Amino acid sequence: GIQVEQSPPDLILQEGANSTLRCNFSDSVNNLQWFHQNPWGQLINLFYIPSGTKQNGRLSATTVATERYSLLYISSSQTTDSGVYFCAYSGGGADGLTFGKGTHLIIQP
Amino acid sequence: DAGITQSPRHKVTETGTPVTLRCHQTENHRYMYWYRQDPGHGLRLIHYSYGVKDTDKGEVSDGYSVSRSKTEDFLLTLESATSSQTSVYFCAISGGRNTEAFFGQGTRLTVV
């Protein structure tokens, strides 16, 4: 199956900092999503972004399908941004979404 | 928020007992999925459904069965629960095979 790698695995930042999370995949994918799992375990949809760039408030995402990566940008971090960020794809002959291992983000006040 | 309800939200059960988890959607989406989330493994697909009475296996289907008799409901059954099935279970829905998926709030199952 398609391999997906997320980096960095862990990130600790001060409130107000900016960050870039990366998702690399080993082959073409049909769909790419970014999720935020908050400290209560809820999976929150951030972006559905098979290609191109999208922005939602302080968050934006870019997927370059031809180069097989996606980036999630978080600007002016807040403590509520803490949690685990997952990228997930569908495609490559697999059904459903295949998840990366996530980036664990801690925003300190 | 997508209309997805999982029940129960928490359950403790004994080894060897049957357990059924329910996922209910109000979005009329065709696809429904069951995932489990475990430390070190992330989320993995157990089973999915692409229509009423149409289901298929995912990556970690052993020990689980599913049923979908109505568009809005997708049931996950552990016929005889084992400690290795202690996990957090998530239901997801999507309108098509490669379209955006939305997740329920999860069910924390503990098998003792």
JSON list of C-alpha atoms in Angstrom, two decimals:
[
{"chain": "A", "resi": 1, "resn": "GLY", "atom": "CA", "xyz": [0.00, 0.00, 0.00]},
{"chain": "A", "resi": 2, "resn": "ILE", "atom": "CA", "xyz": [0.88, 3.66, -0.14]},
{"chain": "A", "resi": 3, "resn": "GLN", "atom": "CA", "xyz": [3.18, 4.81, 2.64]},
{"chain": "A", "resi": 4, "resn": "VAL", "atom": "CA", "xyz": [2.39, 8.06, 4.40]},
{"chain": "A", "resi": 5, "resn": "GLU", "atom": "CA", "xyz": [4.85, 9.85, 6.66]},
{"chain": "A", "resi": 6, "resn": "GLN", "atom": "CA", "xyz": [4.09, 12.80, 8.87]},
{"chain": "A", "resi": 7, "resn": "SER", "atom": "CA", "xyz": [6.67, 15.14, 10.29]},
{"chain": "A", "resi": 8, "resn": "PRO", "atom": "CA", "xyz": [7.61, 16.20, 12.81]},
{"chain": "A", "resi": 9, "resn": "PRO", "atom": "CA", "xyz": [6.21, 13.55, 15.15]},
{"chain": "A", "resi": 10, "resn": "ASP", "atom": "CA", "xyz": [6.21, 15.97, 18.10]},
{"chain": "A", "resi": 11, "resn": "LEU", "atom": "CA", "xyz": [6.27, 19.75, 18.29]},
{"chain": "A", "resi": 12, "resn": "ILE", "atom": "CA", "xyz": [6.23, 22.05, 21.30]},
{"chain": "A", "resi": 13, "resn": "LEU", "atom": "CA", "xyz": [5.67, 25.77, 20.68]},
{"chain": "A", "resi": 14, "resn": "GLN", "atom": "CA", "xyz": [4.87, 28.89, 22.59]},
{"chain": "A", "resi": 15, "resn": "GLU", "atom": "CA", "xyz": [1.54, 30.60, 22.09]},
{"chain": "A", "resi": 16, "resn": "GLY", "atom": "CA", "xyz": [1.70, 32.94, 19.12]},
{"chain": "A", "resi": 17, "resn": "ALA", "atom": "CA", "xyz": [4.24, 30.91, 17.15]},
{"chain": "A", "resi": 18, "resn": "ASN", "atom": "CA", "xyz": [3.72, 29.64, 13.61]},
{"chain": "A", "resi": 19, "resn": "SER", "atom": "CA", "xyz": [4.22, 26.05, 12.50]},
{"chain": "A", "resi": 20, "resn": "THR", "atom": "CA", "xyz": [4.30, 23.86, 9.41]},
{"chain": "A", "resi": 21, "resn": "LEU", "atom": "CA", "xyz": [3.30, 20.22, 9.49]},
{"chain": "A", "resi": 22, "resn": "ARG", "atom": "CA", "xyz": [4.14, 17.95, 6.60]},
{"chain": "A", "resi": 23, "resn": "CYS", "atom": "CA", "xyz": [2.63, 14.81, 5.10]},
{"chain": "A", "resi": 24, "resn": "ASN", "atom": "CA", "xyz": [4.54, 12.84, 2.45]},
{"chain": "A", "resi": 25, "resn": "PHE", "atom": "CA", "xyz": [3.00, 9.94, 0.55]},
{"chain": "A", "resi": 26, "resn": "SER", "atom": "CA", "xyz": [4.70, 7.40, -1.65]},
{"chain": "A", "resi": 27, "resn": "ASP", "atom": "CA", "xyz": [2.27, 7.37, -4.58]},
{"chain": "A", "resi": 28, "resn": "SER", "atom": "CA", "xyz": [-0.66, 9.23, -6.09]},
{"chain": "A", "resi": 29, "resn": "VAL", "atom": "CA", "xyz": [-3.71, 9.52, -3.88]},
{"chain": "A", "resi": 30, "resn": "ASN", "atom": "CA", "xyz": [-7.32, 10.35, -4.71]},
{"chain": "A", "resi": 31, "resn": "ASN", "atom": "CA", "xyz": [-8.17, 12.28, -1.60]},
{"chain": "A", "resi": 32, "resn": "LEU", "atom": "CA", "xyz": [-6.26, 13.93, 1.19]},
{"chain": "A", "resi": 33, "resn": "GLN", "atom": "CA", "xyz": [-7.70, 15.20, 4.44]},
{"chain": "A", "resi": 34, "resn": "TRP", "atom": "CA", "xyz": [-6.25, 16.88, 7.53]},
{"chain": "A", "resi": 35, "resn": "PHE", "atom": "CA", "xyz": [-7.78, 16.26, 10.93]},
{"chain": "A", "resi": 36, "resn": "HIS", "atom": "CA", "xyz": [-7.20, 17.65, 14.39]},
{"chain": "A", "resi": 37, "resn": "GLN", "atom": "CA", "xyz": [-7.76, 15.25, 17.28]},
{"chain": "A", "resi": 38, "resn": "ASN", "atom": "CA", "xyz": [-8.32, 17.38, 20.34]},
{"chain": "A", "resi": 39, "resn": "PRO", "atom": "CA", "xyz": [-7.37, 16.35, 23.88]},
{"chain": "A", "resi": 40, "resn": "TRP", "atom": "CA", "xyz": [-10.89, 14.92, 24.35]},
{"chain": "A", "resi": 41, "resn": "GLY", "atom": "CA", "xyz": [-10.35, 12.54, 21.44]},
{"chain": "A", "resi": 42, "resn": "GLN", "atom": "CA", "xyz": [-12.69, 14.16, 18.94]},
{"chain": "A", "resi": 43, "resn": "LEU", "atom": "CA", "xyz": [-11.59, 14.09, 15.29]},
{"chain": "A", "resi": 44, "resn": "ILE", "atom": "CA", "xyz": [-12.24, 17.44, 13.69]},
{"chain": "A", "resi": 45, "resn": "ASN", "atom": "CA", "xyz": [-12.14, 17.96, 9.94]},
{"chain": "A", "resi": 46, "resn": "LEU", "atom": "CA", "xyz": [-9.72, 20.70, 8.98]},
{"chain": "A", "resi": 47, "resn": "PHE", "atom": "CA", "xyz": [-9.31, 20.38, 5.23]},
{"chain": "A", "resi": 48, "resn": "TYR", "atom": "CA", "xyz": [-10.35, 18.15, 2.36]},
{"chain": "A", "resi": 49, "resn": "ILE", "atom": "CA", "xyz": [-7.57, 18.99, -0.08]},
{"chain": "A", "resi": 50, "resn": "PRO", "atom": "CA", "xyz": [-6.69, 16.57, -2.88]},
{"chain": "A", "resi": 51, "resn": "SER", "atom": "CA", "xyz": [-4.75, 19.39, -4.54]},
{"chain": "A", "resi": 52, "resn": "GLY", "atom": "CA", "xyz": [-4.22, 23.14, -4.34]},
{"chain": "A", "resi": 53, "resn": "THR", "atom": "CA", "xyz": [-4.38, 25.51, -1.41]},
{"chain": "A", "resi": 54, "resn": "LYS", "atom": "CA", "xyz": [-7.14, 26.28, 1.06]},
{"chain": "A", "resi": 55, "resn": "GLN", "atom": "CA", "xyz": [-7.36, 28.65, 4.00]},
{"chain": "A", "resi": 56, "resn": "ASN", "atom": "CA", "xyz": [-9.62, 28.73, 7.02]},
{"chain": "A", "resi": 57, "resn": "GLY", "atom": "CA", "xyz": [-8.82, 31.45, 9.49]},
{"chain": "A", "resi": 58, "resn": "ARG", "atom": "CA", "xyz": [-5.38, 30.88, 11.01]},
{"chain": "A", "resi": 59, "resn": "LEU", "atom": "CA", "xyz": [-5.02, 27.54, 9.27]},
{"chain": "A", "resi": 60, "resn": "SER", "atom": "CA", "xyz": [-4.14, 26.84, 5.69]},
{"chain": "A", "resi": 61, "resn": "ALA", "atom": "CA", "xyz": [-3.17, 23.76, 3.73]},
{"chain": "A", "resi": 62, "resn": "THR", "atom": "CA", "xyz": [-1.44, 23.05, 0.46]},
{"chain": "A", "resi": 63, "resn": "THR", "atom": "CA", "xyz": [-1.30, 19.76, -1.42]},
{"chain": "A", "resi": 64, "resn": "VAL", "atom": "CA", "xyz": [1.09, 19.29, -4.33]},
{"chain": "A", "resi": 65, "resn": "ALA", "atom": "CA", "xyz": [-0.21, 16.03, -5.71]},
{"chain": "A", "resi": 66, "resn": "THR", "atom": "CA", "xyz": [2.47, 15.73, -8.42]},
{"chain": "A", "resi": 67, "resn": "GLU", "atom": "CA", "xyz": [5.19, 15.89, -5.76]},
{"chain": "A", "resi": 68, "resn": "ARG", "atom": "CA", "xyz": [3.24, 13.76, -3.29]},
{"chain": "A", "resi": 69, "resn": "TYR", "atom": "CA", "xyz": [3.12, 15.97, -0.24]},
{"chain": "A", "resi": 70, "resn": "SER", "atom": "CA", "xyz": [0.78, 18.15, 1.72]},
{"chain": "A", "resi": 71, "resn": "LEU", "atom": "CA", "xyz": [1.50, 20.91, 4.23]},
{"chain": "A", "resi": 72, "resn": "LEU", "atom": "CA", "xyz": [-0.61, 22.27, 7.05]},
{"chain": "A", "resi": 73, "resn": "TYR", "atom": "CA", "xyz": [0.22, 25.77, 8.29]},
{"chain": "A", "resi": 74, "resn": "ILE", "atom": "CA", "xyz": [-0.86, 27.04, 11.68]},
{"chain": "A", "resi": 75, "resn": "SER", "atom": "CA", "xyz": [-0.28, 30.72, 12.36]},
{"chain": "A", "resi": 76, "resn": "SER", "atom": "CA", "xyz": [-0.46, 32.58, 15.67]},
{"chain": "A", "resi": 77, "resn": "SER", "atom": "CA", "xyz": [-0.88, 29.35, 17.63]},
{"chain": "A", "resi": 78, "resn": "GLN", "atom": "CA", "xyz": [-3.29, 29.20, 20.54]},
{"chain": "A", "resi": 79, "resn": "THR", "atom": "CA", "xyz": [-3.39, 26.69, 23.40]},
{"chain": "A", "resi": 80, "resn": "THR", "atom": "CA", "xyz": [-6.59, 25.27, 21.90]},
{"chain": "A", "resi": 81, "resn": "ASP", "atom": "CA", "xyz": [-4.55, 24.19, 18.86]},
{"chain": "A", "resi": 82, "resn": "SER", "atom": "CA", "xyz": [-2.91, 21.51, 21.01]},
{"chain": "A", "resi": 83, "resn": "GLY", "atom": "CA", "xyz": [-3.61, 17.92, 20.07]},
{"chain": "A", "resi": 84, "resn": "VAL", "atom": "CA", "xyz": [-2.67, 15.49, 17.34]},
{"chain": "A", "resi": 85, "resn": "TYR", "atom": "CA", "xyz": [-2.84, 16.42, 13.67]},
{"chain": "A", "resi": 86, "resn": "PHE", "atom": "CA", "xyz": [-3.42, 13.62, 11.19]},
{"chain": "A", "resi": 87, "resn": "CYS", "atom": "CA", "xyz": [-3.27, 13.52, 7.46]},
{"chain": "A", "resi": 88, "resn": "ALA", "atom": "CA", "xyz": [-5.21, 10.72, 5.79]},
{"chain": "A", "resi": 89, "resn": "TYR", "atom": "CA", "xyz": [-5.60, 9.65, 2.20]},
{"chain": "A", "resi": 90, "resn": "SER", "atom": "CA", "xyz": [-7.82, 7.40, 0.15]},
{"chain": "A", "resi": 91, "resn": "GLY", "atom": "CA", "xyz": [-6.59, 5.63, -2.96]},
{"chain": "A", "resi": 92, "resn": "GLY", "atom": "CA", "xyz": [-3.90, 3.18, -3.92]},
{"chain": "A", "resi": 93, "resn": "GLY", "atom": "CA", "xyz": [-6.39, 0.34, -4.09]},
{"chain": "A", "resi": 94, "resn": "ALA", "atom": "CA", "xyz": [-7.31, 0.57, -0.42]},
{"chain": "A", "resi": 95, "resn": "ASP", "atom": "CA", "xyz": [-10.78, 1.38, 0.80]},
{"chain": "A", "resi": 96, "resn": "GLY", "atom": "CA", "xyz": [-11.55, 3.99, 3.38]},
{"chain": "A", "resi": 97, "resn": "LEU", "atom": "CA", "xyz": [-8.93, 6.39, 4.69]},
{"chain": "A", "resi": 98, "resn": "THR", "atom": "CA", "xyz": [-5.37, 5.44, 5.56]},
{"chain": "A", "resi": 99, "resn": "PHE", "atom": "CA", "xyz": [-3.94, 7.59, 8.31]},
{"chain": "A", "resi": 100, "resn": "GLY", "atom": "CA", "xyz": [-0.47, 8.82, 9.02]},
{"chain": "A", "resi": 101, "resn": "LYS", "atom": "CA", "xyz": [0.87, 8.42, 12.56]},
{"chain": "A", "resi": 102, "resn": "GLY", "atom": "CA", "xyz": [0.19, 12.05, 13.35]},
{"chain": "A", "resi": 103, "resn": "THR", "atom": "CA", "xyz": [2.03, 15.10, 14.69]},
{"chain": "A", "resi": 104, "resn": "HIS", "atom": "CA", "xyz": [1.56, 15.69, 18.41]},
{"chain": "A", "resi": 105, "resn": "LEU", "atom": "CA", "xyz": [1.44, 19.47, 18.92]},
{"chain": "A", "resi": 106, "resn": "ILE", "atom": "CA", "xyz": [1.65, 21.14, 22.31]},
{"chain": "A", "resi": 107, "resn": "ILE", "atom": "CA", "xyz": [1.10, 24.90, 22.55]},
{"chain": "A", "resi": 108, "resn": "GLN", "atom": "CA", "xyz": [2.35, 26.34, 25.80]},
{"chain": "A", "resi": 109, "resn": "PRO", "atom": "CA", "xyz": [0.91, 29.59, 27.21]},
{"chain": "B", "resi": 1, "resn": "ASP", "atom": "CA", "xyz": [-21.24, 19.26, 12.31]},
{"chain": "B", "resi": 2, "resn": "ALA", "atom": "CA", "xyz": [-22.04, 16.10, 10.41]},
{"chain": "B", "resi": 3, "resn": "GLY", "atom": "CA", "xyz": [-24.95, 14.24, 11.96]},
{"chain": "B", "resi": 4, "resn": "ILE", "atom": "CA", "xyz": [-23.22, 11.14, 13.31]},
{"chain": "B", "resi": 5, "resn": "THR", "atom": "CA", "xyz": [-24.09, 9.56, 16.62]},
{"chain": "B", "resi": 6, "resn": "GLN", "atom": "CA", "xyz": [-22.23, 6.66, 18.17]},
{"chain": "B", "resi": 7, "resn": "SER", "atom": "CA", "xyz": [-23.63, 4.62, 21.02]},
{"chain": "B", "resi": 8, "resn": "PRO", "atom": "CA", "xyz": [-22.66, 3.78, 23.61]},
{"chain": "B", "resi": 9, "resn": "ARG", "atom": "CA", "xyz": [-19.89, 6.32, 24.19]},
{"chain": "B", "resi": 10, "resn": "HIS", "atom": "CA", "xyz": [-18.23, 4.20, 26.85]},
{"chain": "B", "resi": 11, "resn": "LYS", "atom": "CA", "xyz": [-18.53, 0.51, 27.63]},
{"chain": "B", "resi": 12, "resn": "VAL", "atom": "CA", "xyz": [-16.78, -1.96, 29.88]},
{"chain": "B", "resi": 13, "resn": "THR", "atom": "CA", "xyz": [-17.43, -5.61, 29.14]},
{"chain": "B", "resi": 14, "resn": "GLU", "atom": "CA", "xyz": [-16.04, -8.99, 30.12]},
{"chain": "B", "resi": 15, "resn": "THR", "atom": "CA", "xyz": [-13.96, -11.26, 27.94]},
{"chain": "B", "resi": 16, "resn": "GLY", "atom": "CA", "xyz": [-16.11, -13.63, 25.93]},
{"chain": "B", "resi": 17, "resn": "THR", "atom": "CA", "xyz": [-19.27, -11.54, 25.92]},
{"chain": "B", "resi": 18, "resn": "PRO", "atom": "CA", "xyz": [-20.84, -10.20, 22.70]},
{"chain": "B", "resi": 19, "resn": "VAL", "atom": "CA", "xyz": [-20.82, -6.45, 22.17]},
{"chain": "B", "resi": 20, "resn": "THR", "atom": "CA", "xyz": [-22.59, -4.31, 19.58]},
{"chain": "B", "resi": 21, "resn": "LEU", "atom": "CA", "xyz": [-21.69, -0.72, 18.80]},
{"chain": "B", "resi": 22, "resn": "ARG", "atom": "CA", "xyz": [-24.07, 1.46, 16.86]},
{"chain": "B", "resi": 23, "resn": "CYS", "atom": "CA", "xyz": [-23.46, 4.27, 14.41]},
{"chain": "B", "resi": 24, "resn": "HIS", "atom": "CA", "xyz": [-26.37, 6.40, 13.31]},
{"chain": "B", "resi": 25, "resn": "GLN", "atom": "CA", "xyz": [-26.21, 9.11, 10.63]},
{"chain": "B", "resi": 26, "resn": "THR", "atom": "CA", "xyz": [-28.69, 11.72, 9.51]},
{"chain": "B", "resi": 27, "resn": "GLU", "atom": "CA", "xyz": [-26.77, 12.78, 6.36]},
{"chain": "B", "resi": 28, "resn": "ASN", "atom": "CA", "xyz": [-28.05, 10.04, 4.03]},
{"chain": "B", "resi": 29, "resn": "HIS", "atom": "CA", "xyz": [-24.44, 9.26, 3.05]},
{"chain": "B", "resi": 30, "resn": "ARG", "atom": "CA", "xyz": [-23.83, 6.08, 1.11]},
{"chain": "B", "resi": 31, "resn": "TYR", "atom": "CA", "xyz": [-20.56, 5.04, 2.75]},
{"chain": "B", "resi": 32, "resn": "MET", "atom": "CA", "xyz": [-20.10, 4.20, 6.40]},
{"chain": "B", "resi": 33, "resn": "TYR", "atom": "CA", "xyz": [-16.93, 2.96, 8.11]},
{"chain": "B", "resi": 34, "resn": "TRP", "atom": "CA", "xyz": [-15.73, 1.54, 11.40]},
{"chain": "B", "resi": 35, "resn": "TYR", "atom": "CA", "xyz": [-12.18, 2.30, 12.56]},
{"chain": "B", "resi": 36, "resn": "ARG", "atom": "CA", "xyz": [-10.28, 1.51, 15.70]},
{"chain": "B", "resi": 37, "resn": "GLN", "atom": "CA", "xyz": [-7.61, 3.71, 17.23]},
{"chain": "B", "resi": 38, "resn": "ASP", "atom": "CA", "xyz": [-4.78, 2.26, 19.28]},
{"chain": "B", "resi": 39, "resn": "PRO", "atom": "CA", "xyz": [-1.55, 3.79, 20.58]},
{"chain": "B", "resi": 40, "resn": "GLY", "atom": "CA", "xyz": [1.26, 3.21, 18.13]},
{"chain": "B", "resi": 41, "resn": "HIS", "atom": "CA", "xyz": [-1.10, 2.17, 15.33]},
{"chain": "B", "resi": 42, "resn": "GLY", "atom": "CA", "xyz": [-3.18, 5.23, 14.64]},
{"chain": "B", "resi": 43, "resn": "LEU", "atom": "CA", "xyz": [-6.60, 4.66, 13.09]},
{"chain": "B", "resi": 44, "resn": "ARG", "atom": "CA", "xyz": [-7.18, 1.46, 11.15]},
{"chain": "B", "resi": 45, "resn": "LEU", "atom": "CA", "xyz": [-10.17, 0.40, 9.09]},
{"chain": "B", "resi": 46, "resn": "ILE", "atom": "CA", "xyz": [-12.19, -2.56, 10.43]},
{"chain": "B", "resi": 47, "resn": "HIS", "atom": "CA", "xyz": [-15.14, -2.82, 8.02]},
{"chain": "B", "resi": 48, "resn": "TYR", "atom": "CA", "xyz": [-17.05, -0.52, 5.76]},
{"chain": "B", "resi": 49, "resn": "SER", "atom": "CA", "xyz": [-20.36, -0.36, 3.93]},
{"chain": "B", "resi": 50, "resn": "TYR", "atom": "CA", "xyz": [-21.11, 1.08, 0.51]},
{"chain": "B", "resi": 51, "resn": "GLY", "atom": "CA", "xyz": [-24.86, 0.66, 0.72]},
{"chain": "B", "resi": 52, "resn": "VAL", "atom": "CA", "xyz": [-27.66, -1.16, 2.50]},
{"chain": "B", "resi": 53, "resn": "LYS", "atom": "CA", "xyz": [-26.60, -4.79, 3.00]},
{"chain": "B", "resi": 54, "resn": "ASP", "atom": "CA", "xyz": [-23.32, -4.09, 1.13]},
{"chain": "B", "resi": 55, "resn": "THR", "atom": "CA", "xyz": [-20.29, -4.43, 3.35]},
{"chain": "B", "resi": 56, "resn": "ASP", "atom": "CA", "xyz": [-16.64, -5.35, 3.02]},
{"chain": "B", "resi": 57, "resn": "LYS", "atom": "CA", "xyz": [-13.61, -6.01, 5.18]},
{"chain": "B", "resi": 58, "resn": "GLY", "atom": "CA", "xyz": [-10.91, -3.57, 6.08]},
{"chain": "B", "resi": 59, "resn": "GLU", "atom": "CA", "xyz": [-7.38, -3.95, 7.35]},
{"chain": "B", "resi": 60, "resn": "VAL", "atom": "CA", "xyz": [-8.23, -5.39, 10.80]},
{"chain": "B", "resi": 61, "resn": "SER", "atom": "CA", "xyz": [-11.52, -7.23, 10.39]},
{"chain": "B", "resi": 62, "resn": "ASP", "atom": "CA", "xyz": [-10.79, -10.46, 12.28]},
{"chain": "B", "resi": 63, "resn": "GLY", "atom": "CA", "xyz": [-13.11, -10.88, 15.27]},
{"chain": "B", "resi": 64, "resn": "TYR", "atom": "CA", "xyz": [-15.60, -8.30, 14.03]},
{"chain": "B", "resi": 65, "resn": "SER", "atom": "CA", "xyz": [-18.79, -8.43, 11.99]},
{"chain": "B", "resi": 66, "resn": "VAL", "atom": "CA", "xyz": [-21.02, -5.65, 10.69]},
{"chain": "B", "resi": 67, "resn": "SER", "atom": "CA", "xyz": [-24.52, -5.15, 9.45]},
{"chain": "B", "resi": 68, "resn": "ARG", "atom": "CA", "xyz": [-26.36, -2.39, 7.65]},
{"chain": "B", "resi": 69, "resn": "SER", "atom": "CA", "xyz": [-30.08, -2.91, 7.27]},
{"chain": "B", "resi": 70, "resn": "LYS", "atom": "CA", "xyz": [-30.91, 0.78, 6.84]},
{"chain": "B", "resi": 71, "resn": "THR", "atom": "CA", "xyz": [-29.02, 3.66, 5.24]},
{"chain": "B", "resi": 72, "resn": "GLU", "atom": "CA", "xyz": [-28.73, 5.47, 8.55]},
{"chain": "B", "resi": 73, "resn": "ASP", "atom": "CA", "xyz": [-27.46, 2.66, 10.79]},
{"chain": "B", "resi": 74, "resn": "PHE", "atom": "CA", "xyz": [-24.21, 0.68, 10.75]},
{"chain": "B", "resi": 75, "resn": "LEU", "atom": "CA", "xyz": [-23.62, -1.84, 13.52]},
{"chain": "B", "resi": 76, "resn": "LEU", "atom": "CA", "xyz": [-20.29, -3.29, 14.61]},
{"chain": "B", "resi": 77, "resn": "THR", "atom": "CA", "xyz": [-20.42, -6.56, 16.56]},
{"chain": "B", "resi": 78, "resn": "LEU", "atom": "CA", "xyz": [-17.72, -8.26, 18.53]},
{"chain": "B", "resi": 79, "resn": "GLU", "atom": "CA", "xyz": [-19.05, -11.81, 18.75]},
{"chain": "B", "resi": 80, "resn": "SER", "atom": "CA", "xyz": [-16.82, -12.75, 21.70]},
{"chain": "B", "resi": 81, "resn": "ALA", "atom": "CA", "xyz": [-14.86, -9.82, 23.04]},
{"chain": "B", "resi": 82, "resn": "THR", "atom": "CA", "xyz": [-11.17, -10.23, 23.81]},
{"chain": "B", "resi": 83, "resn": "SER", "atom": "CA", "xyz": [-8.77, -7.95, 25.67]},
{"chain": "B", "resi": 84, "resn": "SER", "atom": "CA", "xyz": [-7.02, -7.14, 22.37]},
{"chain": "B", "resi": 85, "resn": "GLN", "atom": "CA", "xyz": [-10.24, -5.45, 21.26]},
{"chain": "B", "resi": 86, "resn": "THR", "atom": "CA", "xyz": [-9.93, -2.83, 23.99]},
{"chain": "B", "resi": 87, "resn": "SER", "atom": "CA", "xyz": [-9.75, 0.31, 21.90]},
{"chain": "B", "resi": 88, "resn": "VAL", "atom": "CA", "xyz": [-11.46, 3.50, 20.84]},
{"chain": "B", "resi": 89, "resn": "TYR", "atom": "CA", "xyz": [-13.86, 2.85, 17.97]},
{"chain": "B", "resi": 90, "resn": "PHE", "atom": "CA", "xyz": [-14.79, 5.54, 15.47]},
{"chain": "B", "resi": 91, "resn": "CYS", "atom": "CA", "xyz": [-17.55, 5.53, 12.92]},
{"chain": "B", "resi": 92, "resn": "ALA", "atom": "CA", "xyz": [-17.19, 7.64, 9.78]},
{"chain": "B", "resi": 93, "resn": "ILE", "atom": "CA", "xyz": [-19.40, 8.53, 6.85]},
{"chain": "B", "resi": 94, "resn": "SER", "atom": "CA", "xyz": [-18.80, 9.83, 3.35]},
{"chain": "B", "resi": 95, "resn": "GLY", "atom": "CA", "xyz": [-20.94, 10.51, 0.33]},
{"chain": "B", "resi": 96, "resn": "GLY", "atom": "CA", "xyz": [-18.66, 8.67, -2.08]},
{"chain": "B", "resi": 97, "resn": "ARG", "atom": "CA", "xyz": [-15.63, 6.42, -2.12]},
{"chain": "B", "resi": 98, "resn": "ASN", "atom": "CA", "xyz": [-13.06, 9.21, -2.29]},
{"chain": "B", "resi": 99, "resn": "THR", "atom": "CA", "xyz": [-15.01, 12.14, -0.95]},
{"chain": "B", "resi": 100, "resn": "GLU", "atom": "CA", "xyz": [-14.64, 13.93, 2.36]},
{"chain": "B", "resi": 101, "resn": "ALA", "atom": "CA", "xyz": [-15.19, 11.73, 5.40]},
{"chain": "B", "resi": 102, "resn": "PHE", "atom": "CA", "xyz": [-16.64, 12.83, 8.74]},
{"chain": "B", "resi": 103, "resn": "PHE", "atom": "CA", "xyz": [-16.16, 11.07, 12.05]},
{"chain": "B", "resi": 104, "resn": "GLY", "atom": "CA", "xyz": [-18.34, 10.39, 15.03]},
{"chain": "B", "resi": 105, "resn": "GLN", "atom": "CA", "xyz": [-17.24, 11.14, 18.58]},
{"chain": "B", "resi": 106, "resn": "GLY", "atom": "CA", "xyz": [-15.91, 7.66, 19.26]},
{"chain": "B", "resi": 107, "resn": "THR", "atom": "CA", "xyz": [-16.74, 4.81, 21.62]},
{"chain": "B", "resi": 108, "resn": "ARG", "atom": "CA", "xyz": [-14.25, 3.79, 24.28]},
{"chain": "B", "resi": 109, "resn": "LEU", "atom": "CA", "xyz": [-14.50, 0.03, 24.78]},
{"chain": "B", "resi": 110, "resn": "THR", "atom": "CA", "xyz": [-12.69, -1.76, 27.56]},
{"chain": "B", "resi": 111, "resn": "VAL", "atom": "CA", "xyz": [-12.65, -5.57, 27.68]},
{"chain": "B", "resi": 112, "resn": "VAL", "atom": "CA", "xyz": [-11.66, -6.93, 31.09]}
]
